[in-house]
Short mmCIF file of C-alpha atoms in Angstrom, two decimals:
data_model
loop_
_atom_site.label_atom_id
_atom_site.label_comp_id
_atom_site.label_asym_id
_atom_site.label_seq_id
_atom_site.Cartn_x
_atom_site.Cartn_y
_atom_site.Cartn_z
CA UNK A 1 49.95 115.77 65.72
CA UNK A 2 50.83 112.41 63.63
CA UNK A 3 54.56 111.55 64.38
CA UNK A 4 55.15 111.49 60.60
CA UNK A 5 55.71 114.65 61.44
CA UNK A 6 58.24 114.93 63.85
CA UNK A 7 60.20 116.64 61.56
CA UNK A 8 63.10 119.51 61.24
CA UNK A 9 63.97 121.78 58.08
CA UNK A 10 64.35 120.26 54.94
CA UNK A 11 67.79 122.35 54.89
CA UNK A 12 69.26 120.79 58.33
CA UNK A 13 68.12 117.09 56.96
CA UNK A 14 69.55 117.76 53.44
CA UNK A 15 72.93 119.43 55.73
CA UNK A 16 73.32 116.39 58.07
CA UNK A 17 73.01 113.65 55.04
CA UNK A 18 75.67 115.60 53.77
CA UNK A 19 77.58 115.47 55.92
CA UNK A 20 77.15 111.72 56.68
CA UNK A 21 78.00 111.08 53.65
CA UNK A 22 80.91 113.25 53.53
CA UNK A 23 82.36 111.32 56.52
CA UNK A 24 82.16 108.05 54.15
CA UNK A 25 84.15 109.65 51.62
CA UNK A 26 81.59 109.43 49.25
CA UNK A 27 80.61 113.18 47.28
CA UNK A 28 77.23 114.49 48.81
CA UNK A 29 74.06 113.87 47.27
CA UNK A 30 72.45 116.72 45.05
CA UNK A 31 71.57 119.76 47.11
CA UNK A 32 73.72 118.74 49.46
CA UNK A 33 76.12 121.68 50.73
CA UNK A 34 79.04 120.56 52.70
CA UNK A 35 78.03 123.52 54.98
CA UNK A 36 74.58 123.71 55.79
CA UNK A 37 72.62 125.71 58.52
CA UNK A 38 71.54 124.24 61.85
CA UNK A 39 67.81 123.35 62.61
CA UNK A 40 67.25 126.93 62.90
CA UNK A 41 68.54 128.24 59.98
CA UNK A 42 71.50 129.80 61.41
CA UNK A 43 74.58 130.04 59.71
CA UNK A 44 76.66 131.72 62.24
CA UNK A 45 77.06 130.03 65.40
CA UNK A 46 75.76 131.79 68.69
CA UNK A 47 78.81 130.40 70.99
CA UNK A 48 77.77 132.07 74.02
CA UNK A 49 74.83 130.28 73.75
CA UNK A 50 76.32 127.21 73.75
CA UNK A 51 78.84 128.09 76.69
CA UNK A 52 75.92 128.39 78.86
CA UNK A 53 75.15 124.93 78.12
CA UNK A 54 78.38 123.46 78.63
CA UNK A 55 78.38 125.08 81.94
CA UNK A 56 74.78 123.98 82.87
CA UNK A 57 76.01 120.64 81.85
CA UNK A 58 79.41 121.32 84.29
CA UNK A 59 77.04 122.23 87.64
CA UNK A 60 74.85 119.27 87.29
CA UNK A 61 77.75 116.47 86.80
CA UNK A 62 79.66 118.03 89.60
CA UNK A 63 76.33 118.45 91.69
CA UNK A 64 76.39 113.78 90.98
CA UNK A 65 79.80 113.20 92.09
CA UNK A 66 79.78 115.65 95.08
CA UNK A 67 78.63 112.62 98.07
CA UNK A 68 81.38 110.40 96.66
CA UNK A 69 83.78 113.08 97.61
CA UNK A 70 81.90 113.31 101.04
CA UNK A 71 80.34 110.30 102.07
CA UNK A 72 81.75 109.64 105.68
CA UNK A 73 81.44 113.30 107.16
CA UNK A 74 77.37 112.75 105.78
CA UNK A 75 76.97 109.45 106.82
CA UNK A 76 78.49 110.68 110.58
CA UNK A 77 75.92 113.52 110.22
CA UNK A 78 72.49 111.85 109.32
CA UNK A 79 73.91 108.60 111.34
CA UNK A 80 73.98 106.02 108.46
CA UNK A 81 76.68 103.70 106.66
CA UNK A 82 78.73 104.54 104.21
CA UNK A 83 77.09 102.39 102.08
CA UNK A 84 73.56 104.04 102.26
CA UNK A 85 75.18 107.63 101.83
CA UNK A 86 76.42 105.96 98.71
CA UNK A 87 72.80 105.68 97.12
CA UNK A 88 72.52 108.97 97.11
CA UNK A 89 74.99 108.65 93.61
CA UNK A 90 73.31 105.61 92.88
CA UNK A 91 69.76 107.42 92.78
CA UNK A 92 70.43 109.69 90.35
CA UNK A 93 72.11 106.96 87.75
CA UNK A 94 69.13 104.93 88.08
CA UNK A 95 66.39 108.06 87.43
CA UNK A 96 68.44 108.79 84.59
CA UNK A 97 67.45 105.83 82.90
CA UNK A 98 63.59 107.19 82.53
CA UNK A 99 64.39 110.59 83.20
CA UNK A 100 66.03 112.11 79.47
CA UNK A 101 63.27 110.14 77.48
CA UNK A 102 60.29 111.27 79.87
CA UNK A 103 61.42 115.34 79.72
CA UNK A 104 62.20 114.78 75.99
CA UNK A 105 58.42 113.08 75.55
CA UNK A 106 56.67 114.93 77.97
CA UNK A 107 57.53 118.48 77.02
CA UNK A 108 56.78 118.32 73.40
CA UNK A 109 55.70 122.24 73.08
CA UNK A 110 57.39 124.58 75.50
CA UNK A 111 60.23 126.19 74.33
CA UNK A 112 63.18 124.69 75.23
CA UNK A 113 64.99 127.74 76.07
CA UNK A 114 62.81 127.70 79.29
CA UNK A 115 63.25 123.36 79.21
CA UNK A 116 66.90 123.61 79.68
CA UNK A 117 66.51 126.97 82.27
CA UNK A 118 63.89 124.87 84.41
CA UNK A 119 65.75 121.54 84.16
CA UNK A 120 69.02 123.94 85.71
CA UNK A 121 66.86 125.34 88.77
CA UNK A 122 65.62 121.84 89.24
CA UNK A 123 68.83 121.35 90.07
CA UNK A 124 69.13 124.71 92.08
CA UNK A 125 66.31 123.51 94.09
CA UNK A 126 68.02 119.93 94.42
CA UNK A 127 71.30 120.70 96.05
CA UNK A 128 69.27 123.69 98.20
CA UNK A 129 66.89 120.45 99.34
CA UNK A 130 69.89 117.90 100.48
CA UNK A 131 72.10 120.49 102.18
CA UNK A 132 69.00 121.68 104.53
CA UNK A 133 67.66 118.21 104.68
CA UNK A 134 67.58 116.46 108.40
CA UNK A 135 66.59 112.87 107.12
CA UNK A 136 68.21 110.55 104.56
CA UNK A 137 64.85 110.25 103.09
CA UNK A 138 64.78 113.85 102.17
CA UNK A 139 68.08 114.04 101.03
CA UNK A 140 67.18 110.82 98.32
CA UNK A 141 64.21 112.15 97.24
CA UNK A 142 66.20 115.52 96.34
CA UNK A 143 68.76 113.47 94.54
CA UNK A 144 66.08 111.47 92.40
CA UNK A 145 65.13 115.67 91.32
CA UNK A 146 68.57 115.72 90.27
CA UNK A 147 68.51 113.10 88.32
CA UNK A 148 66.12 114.02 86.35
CA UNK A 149 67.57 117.65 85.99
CA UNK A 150 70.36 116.12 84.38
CA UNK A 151 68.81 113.47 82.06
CA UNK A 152 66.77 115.65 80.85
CA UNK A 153 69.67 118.18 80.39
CA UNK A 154 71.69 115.67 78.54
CA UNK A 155 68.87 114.75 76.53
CA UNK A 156 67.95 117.86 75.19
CA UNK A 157 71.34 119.46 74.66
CA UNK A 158 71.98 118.03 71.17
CA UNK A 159 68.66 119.40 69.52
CA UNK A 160 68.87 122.52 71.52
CA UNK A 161 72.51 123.45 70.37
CA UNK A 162 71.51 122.09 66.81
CA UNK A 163 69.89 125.05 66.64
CA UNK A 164 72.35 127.11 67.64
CA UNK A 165 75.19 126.43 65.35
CA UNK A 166 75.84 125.76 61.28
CA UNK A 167 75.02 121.80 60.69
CA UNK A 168 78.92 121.86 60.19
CA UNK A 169 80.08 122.91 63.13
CA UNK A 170 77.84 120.42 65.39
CA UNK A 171 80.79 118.48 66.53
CA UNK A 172 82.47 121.22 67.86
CA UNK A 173 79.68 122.70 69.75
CA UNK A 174 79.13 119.54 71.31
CA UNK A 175 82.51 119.39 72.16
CA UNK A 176 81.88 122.79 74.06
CA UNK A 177 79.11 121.03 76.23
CA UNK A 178 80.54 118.31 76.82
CA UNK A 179 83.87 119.43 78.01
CA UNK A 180 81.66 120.62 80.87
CA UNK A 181 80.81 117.06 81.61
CA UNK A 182 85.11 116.34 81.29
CA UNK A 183 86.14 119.34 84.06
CA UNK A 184 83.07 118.08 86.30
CA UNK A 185 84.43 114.50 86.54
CA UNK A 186 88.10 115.52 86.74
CA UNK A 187 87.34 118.46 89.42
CA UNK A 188 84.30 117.40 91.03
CA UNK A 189 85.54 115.33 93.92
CA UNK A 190 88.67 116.35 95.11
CA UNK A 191 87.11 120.22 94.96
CA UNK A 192 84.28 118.05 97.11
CA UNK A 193 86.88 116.86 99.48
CA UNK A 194 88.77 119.58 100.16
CA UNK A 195 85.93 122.31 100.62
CA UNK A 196 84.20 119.77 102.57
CA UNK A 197 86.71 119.77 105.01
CA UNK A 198 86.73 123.62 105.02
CA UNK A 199 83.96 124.46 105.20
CA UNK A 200 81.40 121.28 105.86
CA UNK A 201 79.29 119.13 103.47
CA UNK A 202 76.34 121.14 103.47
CA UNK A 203 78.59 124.17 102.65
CA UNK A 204 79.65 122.50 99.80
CA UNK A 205 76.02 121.55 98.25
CA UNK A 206 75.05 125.50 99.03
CA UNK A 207 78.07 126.48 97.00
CA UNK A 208 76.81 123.68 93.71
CA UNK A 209 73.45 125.87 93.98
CA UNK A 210 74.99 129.26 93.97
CA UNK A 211 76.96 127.43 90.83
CA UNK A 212 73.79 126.76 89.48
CA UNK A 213 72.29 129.79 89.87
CA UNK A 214 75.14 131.51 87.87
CA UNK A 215 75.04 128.82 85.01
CA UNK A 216 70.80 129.83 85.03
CA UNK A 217 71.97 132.95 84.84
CA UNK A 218 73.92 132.91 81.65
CA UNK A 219 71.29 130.97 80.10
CA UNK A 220 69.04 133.21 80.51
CA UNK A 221 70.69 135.98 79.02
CA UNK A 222 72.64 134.04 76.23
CA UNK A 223 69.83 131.04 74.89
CA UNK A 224 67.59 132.65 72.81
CA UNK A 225 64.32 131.10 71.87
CA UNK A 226 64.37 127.72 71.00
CA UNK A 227 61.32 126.11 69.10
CA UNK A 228 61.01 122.11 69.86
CA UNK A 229 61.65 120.33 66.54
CA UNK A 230 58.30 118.85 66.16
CA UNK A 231 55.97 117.24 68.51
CA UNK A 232 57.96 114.29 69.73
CA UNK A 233 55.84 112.18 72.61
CA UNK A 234 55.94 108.92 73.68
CA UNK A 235 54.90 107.77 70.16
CA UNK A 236 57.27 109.42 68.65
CA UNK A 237 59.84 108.47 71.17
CA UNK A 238 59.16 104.72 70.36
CA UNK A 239 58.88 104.84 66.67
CA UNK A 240 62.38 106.27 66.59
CA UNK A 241 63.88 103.97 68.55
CA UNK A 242 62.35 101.22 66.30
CA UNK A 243 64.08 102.25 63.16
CA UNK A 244 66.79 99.79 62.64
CA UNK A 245 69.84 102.44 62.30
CA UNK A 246 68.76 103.87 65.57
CA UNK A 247 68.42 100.24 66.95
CA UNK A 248 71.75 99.08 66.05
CA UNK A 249 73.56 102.67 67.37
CA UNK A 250 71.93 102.27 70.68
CA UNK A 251 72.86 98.31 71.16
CA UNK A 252 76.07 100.19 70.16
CA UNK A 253 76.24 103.40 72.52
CA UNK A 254 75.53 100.33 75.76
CA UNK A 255 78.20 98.02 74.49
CA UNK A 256 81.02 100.63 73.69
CA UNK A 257 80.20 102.37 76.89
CA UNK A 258 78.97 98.96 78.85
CA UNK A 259 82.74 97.54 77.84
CA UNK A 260 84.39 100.45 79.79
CA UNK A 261 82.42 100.59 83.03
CA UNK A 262 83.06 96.66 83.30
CA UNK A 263 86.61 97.47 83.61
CA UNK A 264 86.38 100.93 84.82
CA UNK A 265 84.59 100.41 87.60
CA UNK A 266 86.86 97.57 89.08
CA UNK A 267 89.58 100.01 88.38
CA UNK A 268 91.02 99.68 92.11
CA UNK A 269 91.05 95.90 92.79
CA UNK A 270 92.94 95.61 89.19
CA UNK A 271 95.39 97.79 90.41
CA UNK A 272 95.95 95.72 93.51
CA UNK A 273 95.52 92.27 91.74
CA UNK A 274 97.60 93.45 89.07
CA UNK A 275 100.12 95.78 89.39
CA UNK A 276 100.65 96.37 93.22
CA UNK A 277 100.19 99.88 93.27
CA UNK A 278 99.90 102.20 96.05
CA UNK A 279 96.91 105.17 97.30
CA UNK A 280 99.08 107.62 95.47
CA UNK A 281 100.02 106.07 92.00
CA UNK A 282 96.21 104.93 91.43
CA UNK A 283 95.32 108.63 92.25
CA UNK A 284 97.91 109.74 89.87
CA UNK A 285 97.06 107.42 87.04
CA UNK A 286 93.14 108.46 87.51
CA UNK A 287 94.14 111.84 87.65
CA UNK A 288 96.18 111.22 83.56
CA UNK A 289 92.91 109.56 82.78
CA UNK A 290 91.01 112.62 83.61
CA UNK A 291 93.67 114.90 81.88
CA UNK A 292 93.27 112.46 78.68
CA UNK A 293 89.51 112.20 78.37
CA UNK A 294 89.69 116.10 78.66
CA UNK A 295 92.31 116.22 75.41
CA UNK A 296 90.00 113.19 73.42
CA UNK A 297 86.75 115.54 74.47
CA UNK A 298 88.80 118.36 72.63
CA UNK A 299 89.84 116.66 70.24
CA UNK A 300 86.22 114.85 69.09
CA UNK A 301 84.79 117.90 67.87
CA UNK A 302 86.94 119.27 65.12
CA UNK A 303 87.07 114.97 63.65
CA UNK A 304 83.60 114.75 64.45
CA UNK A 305 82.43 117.42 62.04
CA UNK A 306 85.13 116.20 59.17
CA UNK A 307 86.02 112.68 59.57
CA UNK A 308 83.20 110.89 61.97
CA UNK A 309 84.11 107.00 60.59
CA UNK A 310 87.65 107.91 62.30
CA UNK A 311 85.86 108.17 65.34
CA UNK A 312 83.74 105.75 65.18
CA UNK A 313 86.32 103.15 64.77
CA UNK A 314 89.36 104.59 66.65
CA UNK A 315 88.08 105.95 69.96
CA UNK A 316 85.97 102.40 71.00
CA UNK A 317 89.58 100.79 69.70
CA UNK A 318 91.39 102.88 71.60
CA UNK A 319 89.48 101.69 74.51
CA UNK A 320 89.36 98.21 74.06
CA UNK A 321 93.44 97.91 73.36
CA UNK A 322 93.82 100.22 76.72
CA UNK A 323 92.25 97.81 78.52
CA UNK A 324 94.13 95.01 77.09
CA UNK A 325 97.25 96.39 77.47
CA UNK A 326 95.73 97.12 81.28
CA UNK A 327 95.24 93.56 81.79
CA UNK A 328 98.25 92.24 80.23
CA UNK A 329 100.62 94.43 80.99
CA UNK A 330 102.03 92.38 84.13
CA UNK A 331 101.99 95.36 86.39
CA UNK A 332 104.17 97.64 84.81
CA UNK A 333 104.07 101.30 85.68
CA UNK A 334 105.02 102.10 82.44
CA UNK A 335 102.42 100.05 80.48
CA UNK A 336 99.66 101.43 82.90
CA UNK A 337 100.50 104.78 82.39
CA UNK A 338 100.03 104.51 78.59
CA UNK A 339 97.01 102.21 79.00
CA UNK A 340 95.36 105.24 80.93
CA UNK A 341 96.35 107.50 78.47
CA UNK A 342 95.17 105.83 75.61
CA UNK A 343 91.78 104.72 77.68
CA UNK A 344 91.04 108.26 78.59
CA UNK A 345 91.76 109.77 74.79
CA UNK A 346 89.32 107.34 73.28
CA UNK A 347 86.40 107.45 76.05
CA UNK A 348 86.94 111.34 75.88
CA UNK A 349 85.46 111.07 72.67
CA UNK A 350 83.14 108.71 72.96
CA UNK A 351 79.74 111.13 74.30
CA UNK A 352 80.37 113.70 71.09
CA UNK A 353 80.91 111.09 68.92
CA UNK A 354 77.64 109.15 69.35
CA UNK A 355 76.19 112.63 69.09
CA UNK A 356 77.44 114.01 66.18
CA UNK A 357 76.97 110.38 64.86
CA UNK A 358 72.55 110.10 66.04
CA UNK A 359 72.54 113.55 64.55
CA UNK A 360 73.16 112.37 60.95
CA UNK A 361 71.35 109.20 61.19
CA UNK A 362 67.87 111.01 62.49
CA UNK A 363 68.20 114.39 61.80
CA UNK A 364 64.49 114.79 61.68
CA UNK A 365 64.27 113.03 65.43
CA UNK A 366 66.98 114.49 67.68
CA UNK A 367 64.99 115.19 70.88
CA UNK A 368 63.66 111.84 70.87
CA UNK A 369 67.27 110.41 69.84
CA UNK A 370 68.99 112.80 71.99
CA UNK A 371 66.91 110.68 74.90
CA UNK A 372 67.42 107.61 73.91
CA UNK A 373 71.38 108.31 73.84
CA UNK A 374 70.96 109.26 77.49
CA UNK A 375 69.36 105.98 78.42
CA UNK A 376 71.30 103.95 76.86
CA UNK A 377 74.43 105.28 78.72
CA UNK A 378 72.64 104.88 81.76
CA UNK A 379 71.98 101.63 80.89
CA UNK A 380 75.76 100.82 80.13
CA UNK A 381 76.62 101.89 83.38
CA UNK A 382 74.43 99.33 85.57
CA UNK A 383 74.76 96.63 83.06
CA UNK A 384 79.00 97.60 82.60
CA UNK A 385 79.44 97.36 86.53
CA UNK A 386 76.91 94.53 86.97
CA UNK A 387 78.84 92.30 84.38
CA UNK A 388 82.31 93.33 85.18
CA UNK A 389 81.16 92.47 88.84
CA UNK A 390 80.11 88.59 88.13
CA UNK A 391 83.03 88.11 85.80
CA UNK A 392 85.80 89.58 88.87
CA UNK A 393 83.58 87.54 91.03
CA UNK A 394 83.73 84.44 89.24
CA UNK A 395 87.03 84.25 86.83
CA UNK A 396 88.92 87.64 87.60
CA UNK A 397 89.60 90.72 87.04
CA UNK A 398 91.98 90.64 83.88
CA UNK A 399 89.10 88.86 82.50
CA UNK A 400 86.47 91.67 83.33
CA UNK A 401 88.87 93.98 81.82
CA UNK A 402 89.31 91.99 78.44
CA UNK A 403 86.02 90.91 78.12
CA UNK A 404 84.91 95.02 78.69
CA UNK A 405 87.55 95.79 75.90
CA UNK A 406 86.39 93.34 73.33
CA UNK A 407 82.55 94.78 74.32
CA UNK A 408 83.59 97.91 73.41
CA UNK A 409 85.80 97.20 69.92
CA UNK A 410 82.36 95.11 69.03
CA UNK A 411 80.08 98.11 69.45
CA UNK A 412 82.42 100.38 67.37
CA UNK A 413 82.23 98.05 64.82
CA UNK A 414 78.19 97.79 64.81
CA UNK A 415 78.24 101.78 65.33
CA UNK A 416 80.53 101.68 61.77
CA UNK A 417 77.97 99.28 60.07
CA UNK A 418 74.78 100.99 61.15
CA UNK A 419 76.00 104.53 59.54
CA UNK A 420 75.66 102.55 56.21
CA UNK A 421 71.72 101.99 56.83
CA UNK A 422 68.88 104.75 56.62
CA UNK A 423 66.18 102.93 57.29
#
């Protein structure tokens, strides 16, 4: 099949321009209802549905984070360093960068009910494989499996639930999934920590299976089936990316996301260099950054679906003055607090945003989009922590987290100027 014709209903397209240009303030275009159905032609949305996804989406992100929670009682185990137990989080970042677009592309047929059930017992299988595994080796290679699982997860979860929901309530369903991605990074490593030392690291990986088998569960009995919205291959997959509005909102998913992991990540040395804190304040002030990407998660739906320019603008501003104020504040308590506050509320938003924002820009291409979204935040996380490495390295680390802010201000900016272009 030609990938001309790659293509949705004519109602979801007609729904999602819309609604773009509803979110410019300008009056739709003829034939245009503010509230259209989804891809399907649904017009009532099938929550549970989407529930399922959220909490496939919650097992796999927690099933990532689990080593860092656990890295000395596994390197003690297998008897290797820290620092090698530590690629086992590194693996699945880096199959993540191939991983969404090669599911996305090489699937173009099968339902995707059973895509996003087999991607979940991928997963099953993964955390199954590294608590029985003897040999690092093993327990890599399992890791790589769920790194794909999640990619691919990721990738497909915007077309799937597009299909599950009213083209006007997209924002909020994707809020739904994605808060699982919020409670898996808040809860994922202390839970790690502390069950580890209950009841063992492997325990712990047994118990992200058995989590996985209940999220495979409740798709199974909630998704119903889910056609693939066209045929979208590797063709496909690069003639999207090569439309100039897709383009510009990738180079601005890995700059708004690349500017916070090159402060994020050197979160710890700025809070020695800068402000002095202790173990316990940097726990507490990560722990109000967790609590406030939660809240900007919640909060992206509902403003995603009404006002999307709003997000587009304020979340990657509220990250770049965060980390301004970080790096500037002259190691005030007080100032850090609010920085973290503010930093968490806009990244919160940032994954629905870009979402809700690829939807009405390629509404005829969202499993190939949906892929390249996933990339590019993979991307934005090496290149982020890469950057904000040589720039600590070499001038410091107020400048890594200035230099991340002004990164991320830029891409909202580019993100706001590419919703203008159709081409």
């Amino acid at each position: 099949m030609s990938t001309d014709t790659d293509t949705i209903s004519t109602a979801t397209i007609t729904g999602s321009a819309g609604r773009a240009d509803l979110d410019r303030g300008a009056p739709a275009g003829p034939g245009s209802p503010r509230v259209g159905p989804g891809a399907s032609g649904r017009t009532k949305p099938a929550w549970p549905a989407v529930v399922s996804l959220g909490l496939g989406i919650f097992t796999l992100v927690a099933s990532e984070f689990l080593p860092a929670s656990m890295l000395s009682p596994i390197a003690a185990d297998l008897g290797i360093s820290e620092g090698t137990a530590g690629q086992l989080v590194t693996a699945t970042s880096i199959i993540g960068i191939i991983g969404g677009p090669l599911v996305v592309s090489g699937l173009p047929r099968l339902d995707r009910r059973w895509v996003m059930a087999g991607l979940t017992t991928l997963a099953v299988v993964s955390n199954v494989l590294v608590a029985l595994s003897p040999v690092f080796g093993l327990m890599l290679a399992s890791r790589l499996l769920l790194g794909l699982a999640i990619s691919g997860f990721w990738a497909m979860s915007l077309a799937v639930t597009a299909q599950l929901v009213p083209a006007d309530r997209l924002g909020r369903a994707m809020t739904v999934v994605n808060t699982g991605v919020s409670l898996a990074t808040i809860a994922a490593v202390p839970a790690g920590a502390l069950l580890g030392e209950l009841f063992g690291w492997r325990a712990v990986f047994l118990g992200a299976a058995a989590a996985g088998v209940i999220a495979l569960a409740a798709q199974l009995t909630t998704l119903p089936s889910v056609p693939p919205t066209g045929a979208p291959g590797f063709r496909t997959l690069a003639s999207t990316a090569a439309r100039p509005v897709v383009a510009l909102g990738i180079l601005s998913i890995v700059l708004i996301a690349g500017g916070h992991f090159t402060g994020f990540t050197y979160l710890r040395p700025a809070f020695q260099s800068i402000g002095g804190f202790d173990a316990a304040v940097l726990a507490a002030l990560l722990a109000a950054f967790g609590v406030a990407s939660f809240a900007g998660n919640l909060l992206a739906g509902p403003l995603a679906d009404r006002r999307l320019i709003v997000l587009v603008i304020g979340a990657p501003a509220a990250i770049g003055a965060a980390t301004l104020l970080f790096a500037l504040g002259g190691g005030s308590l007080a100032v850090a607090v609010v920085a973290m506050l503010v930093w968490g509320l806009g990244f919160g938003a940032v994954p629905t945003m870009v979402q809700t924002w690829i939807a009405g820009v390629a509404p005829d291409r969202l499993e190939s989009a949906g892929g390249l979204v996933v990339a590019a935040f993979q991307v934005a996380i090496t290149v982020g922590a890469a950057v904000g490495g040589a720039i600590v390295d070499s001038v410091g680390v107020q400048a890594a987290f200035i230099g991340g802010g002004v990164a991320a201000v830029l891409g909202g900016l580019v993100l706001a100027s590419a919703r203008r272009r159709r081409g």
